[in-house]
Amino acid sequence: MRHPRFLAVLAIATTHAFAETGSRKLIVSLADHKLALIEDGRLVKVFPIAVGKSSTPSPTGSFQIISRTVKPTWYHAGKVVPPGPANPVGTRWIGLSQKGYGIHGTNAPRSIGKSTSHGCIRMRNQDVEQLFELVRLGDPVELVSEASPEIAGYFRPQEVSVEIALAGGGQ
């Protein structure tokens, strides 16, 4: 969901190229509806997510985490929803350097695994709470629409193994 007032923070421009830096990063595969947490080049955890629908797609590219909020208030088109069970952004907000976009919880957990948001990355509240504790301001976030073979390995390891075997790289 877009949150114009929620991210009235100055967006931090990023020139982070997707590369192994020996640090923590998030990779979001929009096609797979999954988010991977990578630390020191190793997969830590993969979470199911919801992404933007075709009329309000999630952005692609390299971003950074610029804000972290516990029990956020949701602002949209003059409407204000305080923290609580009716809040569309759930229990946590992880703001991205693309104004109005973030990774957040949801009051509609059945939307996870689908393309239904207004562009943000939705997670189950318990998942975003876990992720929230593992990420920090400045961590890079890569949103990709088409996963390269390397990135696909985080989300679809069995397919990568088959491709290697078919290419003659396996036994």
Short mmCIF file of N, CA and C in Angstrom, two decimals:
data_model
loop_
_atom_site.label_atom_id
_atom_site.label_comp_id
_atom_site.label_asym_id
_atom_site.label_seq_id
_atom_site.Cartn_x
_atom_site.Cartn_y
_atom_site.Cartn_z
N MET A 1 0.83 -1.17 0.00
CA MET A 1 0.00 0.00 0.00
C MET A 1 0.88 1.24 0.00
N ARG A 2 0.45 2.26 -0.64
CA ARG A 2 1.19 3.52 -0.61
C ARG A 2 0.82 4.28 0.65
N HIS A 3 1.79 4.88 1.25
CA HIS A 3 1.59 5.57 2.51
C HIS A 3 2.27 6.94 2.43
N PRO A 4 1.66 7.90 1.72
CA PRO A 4 2.33 9.17 1.48
C PRO A 4 2.73 9.91 2.75
N ARG A 5 1.88 9.99 3.75
CA ARG A 5 2.23 10.71 4.97
C ARG A 5 3.13 9.87 5.84
N PHE A 6 2.98 8.55 5.73
CA PHE A 6 3.74 7.67 6.59
C PHE A 6 5.23 7.78 6.32
N LEU A 7 5.58 7.99 5.05
CA LEU A 7 6.99 8.11 4.71
C LEU A 7 7.33 9.52 4.27
N ALA A 8 7.00 10.47 5.09
CA ALA A 8 7.33 11.85 4.78
C ALA A 8 8.81 12.09 5.07
N VAL A 9 9.52 11.01 5.32
CA VAL A 9 10.96 11.06 5.57
C VAL A 9 11.66 11.22 4.23
N LEU A 10 12.74 11.95 4.23
CA LEU A 10 13.53 12.12 3.02
C LEU A 10 14.01 10.76 2.55
N ALA A 11 13.69 10.40 1.31
CA ALA A 11 14.12 9.13 0.76
C ALA A 11 15.62 9.16 0.53
N ILE A 12 16.26 8.09 0.88
CA ILE A 12 17.70 7.99 0.70
C ILE A 12 17.95 7.37 -0.67
N ALA A 13 18.68 8.08 -1.51
CA ALA A 13 19.01 7.55 -2.83
C ALA A 13 20.02 6.44 -2.65
N THR A 14 19.89 5.40 -3.45
CA THR A 14 20.82 4.29 -3.33
C THR A 14 21.41 3.95 -4.68
N THR A 15 22.67 3.67 -4.68
CA THR A 15 23.34 3.21 -5.89
C THR A 15 23.84 1.80 -5.67
N HIS A 16 23.28 1.13 -4.66
CA HIS A 16 23.72 -0.22 -4.33
C HIS A 16 23.44 -1.16 -5.48
N ALA A 17 24.48 -1.73 -6.04
CA ALA A 17 24.32 -2.74 -7.07
C ALA A 17 24.18 -4.07 -6.36
N PHE A 18 23.45 -4.98 -6.96
CA PHE A 18 23.26 -6.28 -6.34
C PHE A 18 24.56 -7.06 -6.42
N ALA A 19 25.22 -7.21 -5.30
CA ALA A 19 26.49 -7.95 -5.24
C ALA A 19 26.68 -8.45 -3.82
N GLU A 20 27.46 -9.50 -3.69
CA GLU A 20 27.77 -10.03 -2.37
C GLU A 20 28.68 -9.03 -1.66
N THR A 21 28.23 -8.50 -0.53
CA THR A 21 29.02 -7.52 0.18
C THR A 21 29.46 -8.02 1.54
N GLY A 22 29.11 -9.26 1.88
CA GLY A 22 29.47 -9.77 3.19
C GLY A 22 28.63 -9.18 4.29
N SER A 23 27.42 -8.76 3.97
CA SER A 23 26.53 -8.16 4.96
C SER A 23 25.12 -8.70 4.79
N ARG A 24 24.19 -8.05 5.48
CA ARG A 24 22.79 -8.48 5.45
C ARG A 24 22.06 -7.76 4.32
N LYS A 25 21.16 -8.48 3.64
CA LYS A 25 20.31 -7.87 2.62
C LYS A 25 19.04 -8.68 2.48
N LEU A 26 18.04 -8.03 1.91
CA LEU A 26 16.77 -8.69 1.60
C LEU A 26 16.64 -8.77 0.10
N ILE A 27 16.17 -9.91 -0.37
CA ILE A 27 15.85 -10.07 -1.78
C ILE A 27 14.39 -10.46 -1.86
N VAL A 28 13.63 -9.71 -2.64
CA VAL A 28 12.20 -9.96 -2.82
C VAL A 28 11.99 -10.43 -4.26
N SER A 29 11.48 -11.64 -4.41
CA SER A 29 11.10 -12.14 -5.74
C SER A 29 9.61 -11.92 -5.90
N LEU A 30 9.26 -10.94 -6.72
CA LEU A 30 7.85 -10.62 -6.93
C LEU A 30 7.12 -11.79 -7.59
N ALA A 31 7.78 -12.46 -8.53
CA ALA A 31 7.16 -13.59 -9.24
C ALA A 31 6.90 -14.77 -8.32
N ASP A 32 7.81 -14.99 -7.37
CA ASP A 32 7.68 -16.13 -6.46
C ASP A 32 6.86 -15.81 -5.21
N HIS A 33 6.56 -14.52 -5.00
CA HIS A 33 5.85 -14.09 -3.79
C HIS A 33 6.60 -14.53 -2.54
N LYS A 34 7.93 -14.26 -2.57
CA LYS A 34 8.77 -14.64 -1.43
C LYS A 34 9.82 -13.58 -1.18
N LEU A 35 10.24 -13.49 0.09
CA LEU A 35 11.28 -12.57 0.53
C LEU A 35 12.35 -13.42 1.21
N ALA A 36 13.61 -13.21 0.83
CA ALA A 36 14.73 -13.95 1.42
C ALA A 36 15.61 -12.99 2.21
N LEU A 37 16.00 -13.42 3.40
CA LEU A 37 16.98 -12.70 4.20
C LEU A 37 18.32 -13.41 4.00
N ILE A 38 19.31 -12.64 3.53
CA ILE A 38 20.64 -13.16 3.24
C ILE A 38 21.63 -12.48 4.17
N GLU A 39 22.48 -13.26 4.83
CA GLU A 39 23.55 -12.69 5.65
C GLU A 39 24.87 -13.32 5.25
N ASP A 40 25.85 -12.47 4.97
CA ASP A 40 27.18 -12.93 4.57
C ASP A 40 27.09 -13.94 3.43
N GLY A 41 26.18 -13.68 2.48
CA GLY A 41 26.04 -14.53 1.31
C GLY A 41 25.29 -15.83 1.54
N ARG A 42 24.80 -16.04 2.76
CA ARG A 42 24.08 -17.29 3.08
C ARG A 42 22.60 -17.01 3.35
N LEU A 43 21.78 -17.92 2.88
CA LEU A 43 20.34 -17.81 3.11
C LEU A 43 20.02 -18.06 4.58
N VAL A 44 19.35 -17.10 5.21
CA VAL A 44 18.94 -17.24 6.60
C VAL A 44 17.51 -17.74 6.68
N LYS A 45 16.61 -17.12 5.92
CA LYS A 45 15.19 -17.48 6.00
C LYS A 45 14.46 -16.96 4.77
N VAL A 46 13.44 -17.69 4.34
CA VAL A 46 12.56 -17.27 3.26
C VAL A 46 11.16 -17.14 3.84
N PHE A 47 10.51 -16.02 3.52
CA PHE A 47 9.16 -15.74 4.01
C PHE A 47 8.19 -15.63 2.83
N PRO A 48 6.96 -16.12 2.96
CA PRO A 48 5.94 -15.88 1.94
C PRO A 48 5.44 -14.44 2.06
N ILE A 49 5.09 -13.83 0.94
CA ILE A 49 4.65 -12.43 0.93
C ILE A 49 3.50 -12.24 -0.05
N ALA A 50 2.87 -11.09 0.04
CA ALA A 50 1.95 -10.60 -1.00
C ALA A 50 2.63 -9.40 -1.64
N VAL A 51 2.38 -9.21 -2.92
CA VAL A 51 2.98 -8.11 -3.67
C VAL A 51 1.90 -7.30 -4.36
N GLY A 52 2.31 -6.26 -5.06
CA GLY A 52 1.36 -5.38 -5.74
C GLY A 52 0.57 -6.06 -6.84
N LYS A 53 -0.69 -5.65 -6.96
CA LYS A 53 -1.52 -6.17 -8.05
C LYS A 53 -1.15 -5.45 -9.35
N SER A 54 -1.68 -5.91 -10.47
CA SER A 54 -1.27 -5.35 -11.77
C SER A 54 -1.56 -3.85 -11.89
N SER A 55 -2.62 -3.37 -11.27
CA SER A 55 -2.94 -1.94 -11.37
C SER A 55 -2.09 -1.08 -10.44
N THR A 56 -1.50 -1.68 -9.41
CA THR A 56 -0.61 -0.97 -8.48
C THR A 56 0.58 -1.88 -8.17
N PRO A 57 1.46 -2.08 -9.15
CA PRO A 57 2.55 -3.05 -8.97
C PRO A 57 3.61 -2.59 -7.96
N SER A 58 4.29 -3.57 -7.42
CA SER A 58 5.44 -3.27 -6.55
C SER A 58 6.57 -2.75 -7.42
N PRO A 59 7.34 -1.81 -6.91
CA PRO A 59 8.48 -1.31 -7.70
C PRO A 59 9.57 -2.38 -7.78
N THR A 60 10.43 -2.26 -8.76
CA THR A 60 11.59 -3.14 -8.85
C THR A 60 12.84 -2.27 -8.75
N GLY A 61 13.91 -2.88 -8.29
CA GLY A 61 15.17 -2.15 -8.19
C GLY A 61 15.81 -2.32 -6.84
N SER A 62 16.83 -1.49 -6.61
CA SER A 62 17.61 -1.52 -5.37
C SER A 62 17.17 -0.39 -4.45
N PHE A 63 16.88 -0.74 -3.22
CA PHE A 63 16.40 0.22 -2.22
C PHE A 63 17.15 -0.02 -0.92
N GLN A 64 16.86 0.80 0.08
CA GLN A 64 17.40 0.63 1.42
C GLN A 64 16.27 0.75 2.42
N ILE A 65 16.47 0.17 3.59
CA ILE A 65 15.53 0.35 4.70
C ILE A 65 15.83 1.71 5.31
N ILE A 66 14.80 2.57 5.36
CA ILE A 66 15.00 3.92 5.91
C ILE A 66 14.19 4.18 7.18
N SER A 67 13.28 3.26 7.53
CA SER A 67 12.52 3.45 8.77
C SER A 67 12.04 2.09 9.29
N ARG A 68 11.86 2.03 10.59
CA ARG A 68 11.34 0.83 11.26
C ARG A 68 10.36 1.32 12.32
N THR A 69 9.11 0.86 12.26
CA THR A 69 8.09 1.35 13.19
C THR A 69 7.32 0.18 13.79
N VAL A 70 7.23 0.18 15.12
CA VAL A 70 6.41 -0.79 15.84
C VAL A 70 5.02 -0.20 16.00
N LYS A 71 3.99 -0.99 15.78
CA LYS A 71 2.59 -0.55 15.90
C LYS A 71 2.34 0.73 15.11
N PRO A 72 2.51 0.66 13.79
CA PRO A 72 2.33 1.87 12.97
C PRO A 72 0.88 2.32 12.87
N THR A 73 0.71 3.59 12.57
CA THR A 73 -0.58 4.17 12.22
C THR A 73 -0.63 4.23 10.70
N TRP A 74 -1.78 3.91 10.12
CA TRP A 74 -1.93 3.93 8.66
C TRP A 74 -2.68 5.19 8.25
N TYR A 75 -2.10 5.91 7.27
CA TYR A 75 -2.70 7.13 6.73
C TYR A 75 -2.93 6.92 5.24
N HIS A 76 -4.14 7.18 4.77
CA HIS A 76 -4.42 7.06 3.33
C HIS A 76 -5.65 7.87 2.98
N ALA A 77 -5.49 8.77 2.03
CA ALA A 77 -6.59 9.57 1.49
C ALA A 77 -7.47 10.18 2.58
N GLY A 78 -6.83 10.80 3.58
CA GLY A 78 -7.57 11.45 4.65
C GLY A 78 -8.07 10.51 5.72
N LYS A 79 -7.84 9.23 5.57
CA LYS A 79 -8.27 8.24 6.55
C LYS A 79 -7.08 7.90 7.45
N VAL A 80 -7.35 7.76 8.75
CA VAL A 80 -6.33 7.40 9.71
C VAL A 80 -6.78 6.18 10.48
N VAL A 81 -5.95 5.12 10.48
CA VAL A 81 -6.28 3.90 11.23
C VAL A 81 -5.17 3.71 12.27
N PRO A 82 -5.51 3.81 13.55
CA PRO A 82 -4.50 3.65 14.60
C PRO A 82 -4.05 2.19 14.70
N PRO A 83 -2.97 1.94 15.45
CA PRO A 83 -2.54 0.56 15.66
C PRO A 83 -3.67 -0.29 16.21
N GLY A 84 -3.69 -1.56 15.81
CA GLY A 84 -4.73 -2.48 16.28
C GLY A 84 -5.12 -3.45 15.20
N PRO A 85 -6.08 -4.33 15.47
CA PRO A 85 -6.44 -5.40 14.54
C PRO A 85 -7.00 -4.93 13.20
N ALA A 86 -7.54 -3.72 13.12
CA ALA A 86 -8.11 -3.22 11.86
C ALA A 86 -7.06 -2.52 10.99
N ASN A 87 -5.85 -2.37 11.49
CA ASN A 87 -4.82 -1.63 10.75
C ASN A 87 -4.32 -2.44 9.56
N PRO A 88 -4.43 -1.89 8.34
CA PRO A 88 -4.01 -2.62 7.13
C PRO A 88 -2.52 -2.91 7.05
N VAL A 89 -1.67 -2.18 7.81
CA VAL A 89 -0.23 -2.44 7.77
C VAL A 89 0.23 -3.31 8.93
N GLY A 90 -0.70 -3.85 9.67
CA GLY A 90 -0.36 -4.79 10.72
C GLY A 90 0.43 -4.19 11.86
N THR A 91 1.34 -5.01 12.39
CA THR A 91 2.04 -4.65 13.62
C THR A 91 3.42 -4.02 13.42
N ARG A 92 3.96 -4.08 12.19
CA ARG A 92 5.30 -3.53 11.93
C ARG A 92 5.34 -2.89 10.55
N TRP A 93 6.15 -1.83 10.44
CA TRP A 93 6.40 -1.16 9.16
C TRP A 93 7.92 -1.05 8.99
N ILE A 94 8.41 -1.53 7.84
CA ILE A 94 9.81 -1.41 7.47
C ILE A 94 9.80 -0.57 6.19
N GLY A 95 10.10 0.72 6.33
CA GLY A 95 10.00 1.64 5.20
C GLY A 95 11.19 1.55 4.26
N LEU A 96 10.89 1.64 2.98
CA LEU A 96 11.93 1.59 1.94
C LEU A 96 12.24 2.98 1.41
N SER A 97 13.37 3.10 0.75
CA SER A 97 13.80 4.38 0.20
C SER A 97 13.00 4.81 -1.03
N GLN A 98 12.08 4.00 -1.49
CA GLN A 98 11.11 4.41 -2.52
C GLN A 98 9.92 4.98 -1.77
N LYS A 99 9.71 6.28 -1.88
CA LYS A 99 8.68 6.96 -1.10
C LYS A 99 7.33 6.25 -1.20
N GLY A 100 6.74 6.01 -0.04
CA GLY A 100 5.40 5.42 0.03
C GLY A 100 5.37 3.90 0.02
N TYR A 101 6.53 3.25 -0.05
CA TYR A 101 6.57 1.79 -0.11
C TYR A 101 7.31 1.21 1.08
N GLY A 102 6.87 0.03 1.49
CA GLY A 102 7.53 -0.64 2.60
C GLY A 102 7.16 -2.11 2.66
N ILE A 103 7.74 -2.74 3.65
CA ILE A 103 7.44 -4.13 3.99
C ILE A 103 6.67 -4.05 5.29
N HIS A 104 5.51 -4.67 5.35
CA HIS A 104 4.68 -4.51 6.54
C HIS A 104 3.81 -5.74 6.78
N GLY A 105 3.20 -5.76 7.94
CA GLY A 105 2.25 -6.80 8.28
C GLY A 105 0.93 -6.55 7.57
N THR A 106 -0.09 -7.28 7.97
CA THR A 106 -1.39 -7.12 7.33
C THR A 106 -2.51 -7.56 8.26
N ASN A 107 -3.68 -7.01 8.04
CA ASN A 107 -4.88 -7.48 8.73
C ASN A 107 -5.65 -8.44 7.83
N ALA A 108 -5.05 -8.81 6.69
CA ALA A 108 -5.66 -9.75 5.73
C ALA A 108 -4.65 -10.86 5.40
N PRO A 109 -4.37 -11.76 6.35
CA PRO A 109 -3.33 -12.77 6.13
C PRO A 109 -3.61 -13.71 4.96
N ARG A 110 -4.85 -13.83 4.54
CA ARG A 110 -5.17 -14.69 3.38
C ARG A 110 -4.65 -14.10 2.06
N SER A 111 -4.21 -12.83 2.09
CA SER A 111 -3.66 -12.22 0.88
C SER A 111 -2.22 -12.67 0.61
N ILE A 112 -1.57 -13.27 1.59
CA ILE A 112 -0.18 -13.69 1.43
C ILE A 112 -0.10 -14.76 0.34
N GLY A 113 0.88 -14.59 -0.54
CA GLY A 113 1.05 -15.51 -1.67
C GLY A 113 0.37 -15.01 -2.93
N LYS A 114 -0.26 -13.84 -2.85
CA LYS A 114 -1.01 -13.31 -3.99
C LYS A 114 -0.49 -11.93 -4.39
N SER A 115 -0.95 -11.47 -5.52
CA SER A 115 -0.66 -10.12 -6.00
C SER A 115 -1.89 -9.27 -5.72
N THR A 116 -1.94 -8.69 -4.52
CA THR A 116 -3.15 -7.99 -4.08
C THR A 116 -2.92 -6.65 -3.42
N SER A 117 -1.66 -6.27 -3.18
CA SER A 117 -1.42 -5.03 -2.44
C SER A 117 -1.42 -3.82 -3.37
N HIS A 118 -1.24 -2.66 -2.77
CA HIS A 118 -1.12 -1.42 -3.54
C HIS A 118 0.34 -1.15 -3.90
N GLY A 119 1.18 -2.17 -3.83
CA GLY A 119 2.58 -2.05 -4.21
C GLY A 119 3.56 -2.42 -3.11
N CYS A 120 3.11 -2.34 -1.87
CA CYS A 120 3.99 -2.71 -0.76
C CYS A 120 4.15 -4.23 -0.69
N ILE A 121 5.08 -4.64 0.14
CA ILE A 121 5.32 -6.05 0.40
C ILE A 121 4.63 -6.39 1.72
N ARG A 122 3.62 -7.25 1.65
CA ARG A 122 2.86 -7.64 2.84
C ARG A 122 3.39 -8.96 3.37
N MET A 123 3.40 -9.08 4.68
CA MET A 123 3.79 -10.32 5.34
C MET A 123 2.80 -10.63 6.45
N ARG A 124 2.74 -11.89 6.86
CA ARG A 124 1.96 -12.23 8.05
C ARG A 124 2.59 -11.47 9.22
N ASN A 125 1.76 -11.03 10.16
CA ASN A 125 2.28 -10.24 11.28
C ASN A 125 3.40 -10.95 12.03
N GLN A 126 3.25 -12.24 12.30
CA GLN A 126 4.30 -12.94 13.03
C GLN A 126 5.60 -13.00 12.23
N ASP A 127 5.51 -13.08 10.89
CA ASP A 127 6.70 -13.09 10.04
C ASP A 127 7.38 -11.73 10.01
N VAL A 128 6.61 -10.66 9.86
CA VAL A 128 7.22 -9.32 9.80
C VAL A 128 7.81 -8.95 11.16
N GLU A 129 7.21 -9.43 12.23
CA GLU A 129 7.78 -9.18 13.56
C GLU A 129 9.14 -9.86 13.69
N GLN A 130 9.26 -11.07 13.18
CA GLN A 130 10.54 -11.77 13.21
C GLN A 130 11.56 -11.05 12.33
N LEU A 131 11.17 -10.69 11.11
CA LEU A 131 12.07 -9.99 10.20
C LEU A 131 12.51 -8.65 10.78
N PHE A 132 11.59 -7.94 11.39
CA PHE A 132 11.84 -6.63 11.98
C PHE A 132 13.03 -6.67 12.94
N GLU A 133 13.11 -7.74 13.72
CA GLU A 133 14.20 -7.88 14.70
C GLU A 133 15.54 -8.20 14.04
N LEU A 134 15.53 -8.62 12.79
CA LEU A 134 16.75 -9.05 12.10
C LEU A 134 17.34 -8.02 11.15
N VAL A 135 16.59 -6.96 10.83
CA VAL A 135 17.06 -5.96 9.87
C VAL A 135 17.34 -4.63 10.57
N ARG A 136 18.13 -3.80 9.90
CA ARG A 136 18.50 -2.50 10.45
C ARG A 136 18.37 -1.42 9.38
N LEU A 137 18.36 -0.17 9.81
CA LEU A 137 18.36 0.95 8.88
C LEU A 137 19.58 0.84 7.99
N GLY A 138 19.38 1.12 6.71
CA GLY A 138 20.48 1.08 5.75
C GLY A 138 20.66 -0.26 5.07
N ASP A 139 20.02 -1.32 5.58
CA ASP A 139 20.15 -2.62 4.91
C ASP A 139 19.59 -2.53 3.50
N PRO A 140 20.29 -3.11 2.52
CA PRO A 140 19.81 -3.09 1.15
C PRO A 140 18.64 -4.06 0.94
N VAL A 141 17.74 -3.65 0.05
CA VAL A 141 16.58 -4.47 -0.33
C VAL A 141 16.51 -4.47 -1.84
N GLU A 142 16.52 -5.64 -2.43
CA GLU A 142 16.46 -5.79 -3.89
C GLU A 142 15.10 -6.40 -4.24
N LEU A 143 14.29 -5.68 -5.02
CA LEU A 143 13.02 -6.20 -5.50
C LEU A 143 13.19 -6.56 -6.97
N VAL A 144 12.99 -7.83 -7.29
CA VAL A 144 13.20 -8.31 -8.66
C VAL A 144 11.92 -8.92 -9.21
N SER A 145 11.66 -8.66 -10.48
CA SER A 145 10.49 -9.26 -11.11
C SER A 145 10.85 -10.61 -11.73
N GLU A 146 12.05 -10.72 -12.27
CA GLU A 146 12.55 -11.96 -12.87
C GLU A 146 13.78 -12.38 -12.10
N ALA A 147 13.75 -13.54 -11.50
CA ALA A 147 14.88 -14.00 -10.71
C ALA A 147 15.96 -14.59 -11.60
N SER A 148 17.20 -14.11 -11.43
CA SER A 148 18.35 -14.70 -12.11
C SER A 148 18.54 -16.11 -11.55
N PRO A 149 19.33 -16.95 -12.22
CA PRO A 149 19.57 -18.30 -11.67
C PRO A 149 20.11 -18.27 -10.24
N GLU A 150 21.00 -17.31 -9.94
CA GLU A 150 21.54 -17.21 -8.58
C GLU A 150 20.43 -16.89 -7.58
N ILE A 151 19.62 -15.89 -7.90
CA ILE A 151 18.53 -15.50 -7.00
C ILE A 151 17.48 -16.61 -6.92
N ALA A 152 17.17 -17.25 -8.04
CA ALA A 152 16.19 -18.34 -8.03
C ALA A 152 16.60 -19.45 -7.08
N GLY A 153 17.90 -19.63 -6.90
CA GLY A 153 18.39 -20.65 -5.97
C GLY A 153 17.91 -20.42 -4.55
N TYR A 154 17.66 -19.18 -4.17
CA TYR A 154 17.14 -18.89 -2.83
C TYR A 154 15.67 -19.28 -2.71
N PHE A 155 14.94 -19.17 -3.81
CA PHE A 155 13.50 -19.38 -3.76
C PHE A 155 13.04 -20.71 -4.34
N ARG A 156 13.79 -21.23 -5.31
CA ARG A 156 13.43 -22.48 -5.99
C ARG A 156 14.67 -23.36 -6.15
N PRO A 157 15.28 -23.81 -5.06
CA PRO A 157 16.54 -24.55 -5.18
C PRO A 157 16.43 -25.83 -5.99
N GLN A 158 15.29 -26.49 -5.94
CA GLN A 158 15.13 -27.73 -6.70
C GLN A 158 15.18 -27.48 -8.20
N GLU A 159 14.64 -26.35 -8.68
CA GLU A 159 14.68 -26.04 -10.11
C GLU A 159 16.10 -25.73 -10.57
N VAL A 160 16.87 -25.05 -9.75
CA VAL A 160 18.25 -24.73 -10.10
C VAL A 160 19.05 -26.00 -10.20
N SER A 161 18.84 -26.95 -9.29
CA SER A 161 19.56 -28.23 -9.32
C SER A 161 19.24 -28.98 -10.60
N VAL A 162 17.99 -28.98 -11.02
CA VAL A 162 17.58 -29.66 -12.24
C VAL A 162 18.23 -29.01 -13.44
N GLU A 163 18.24 -27.65 -13.47
CA GLU A 163 18.86 -26.94 -14.61
C GLU A 163 20.34 -27.27 -14.71
N ILE A 164 21.05 -27.36 -13.59
CA ILE A 164 22.47 -27.69 -13.60
C ILE A 164 22.67 -29.11 -14.12
N ALA A 165 21.83 -30.04 -13.65
CA ALA A 165 21.95 -31.42 -14.11
C ALA A 165 21.66 -31.54 -15.60
N LEU A 166 20.65 -30.83 -16.09
CA LEU A 166 20.32 -30.88 -17.51
C LEU A 166 21.40 -30.25 -18.36
N ALA A 167 22.13 -29.31 -17.82
CA ALA A 167 23.21 -28.66 -18.55
C ALA A 167 24.50 -29.47 -18.50
N GLY A 168 24.45 -30.61 -17.83
CA GLY A 168 25.62 -31.48 -17.77
C GLY A 168 26.50 -31.21 -16.59
N GLY A 169 26.03 -30.41 -15.66
CA GLY A 169 26.85 -30.09 -14.48
C GLY A 169 26.59 -31.01 -13.32
N GLY A 170 25.64 -31.92 -13.44
CA GLY A 170 25.33 -32.82 -12.33
C GLY A 170 25.65 -34.24 -12.70
N GLN A 171 25.45 -35.14 -11.79
CA GLN A 171 25.74 -36.57 -12.03
C GLN A 171 24.54 -37.29 -12.58
#
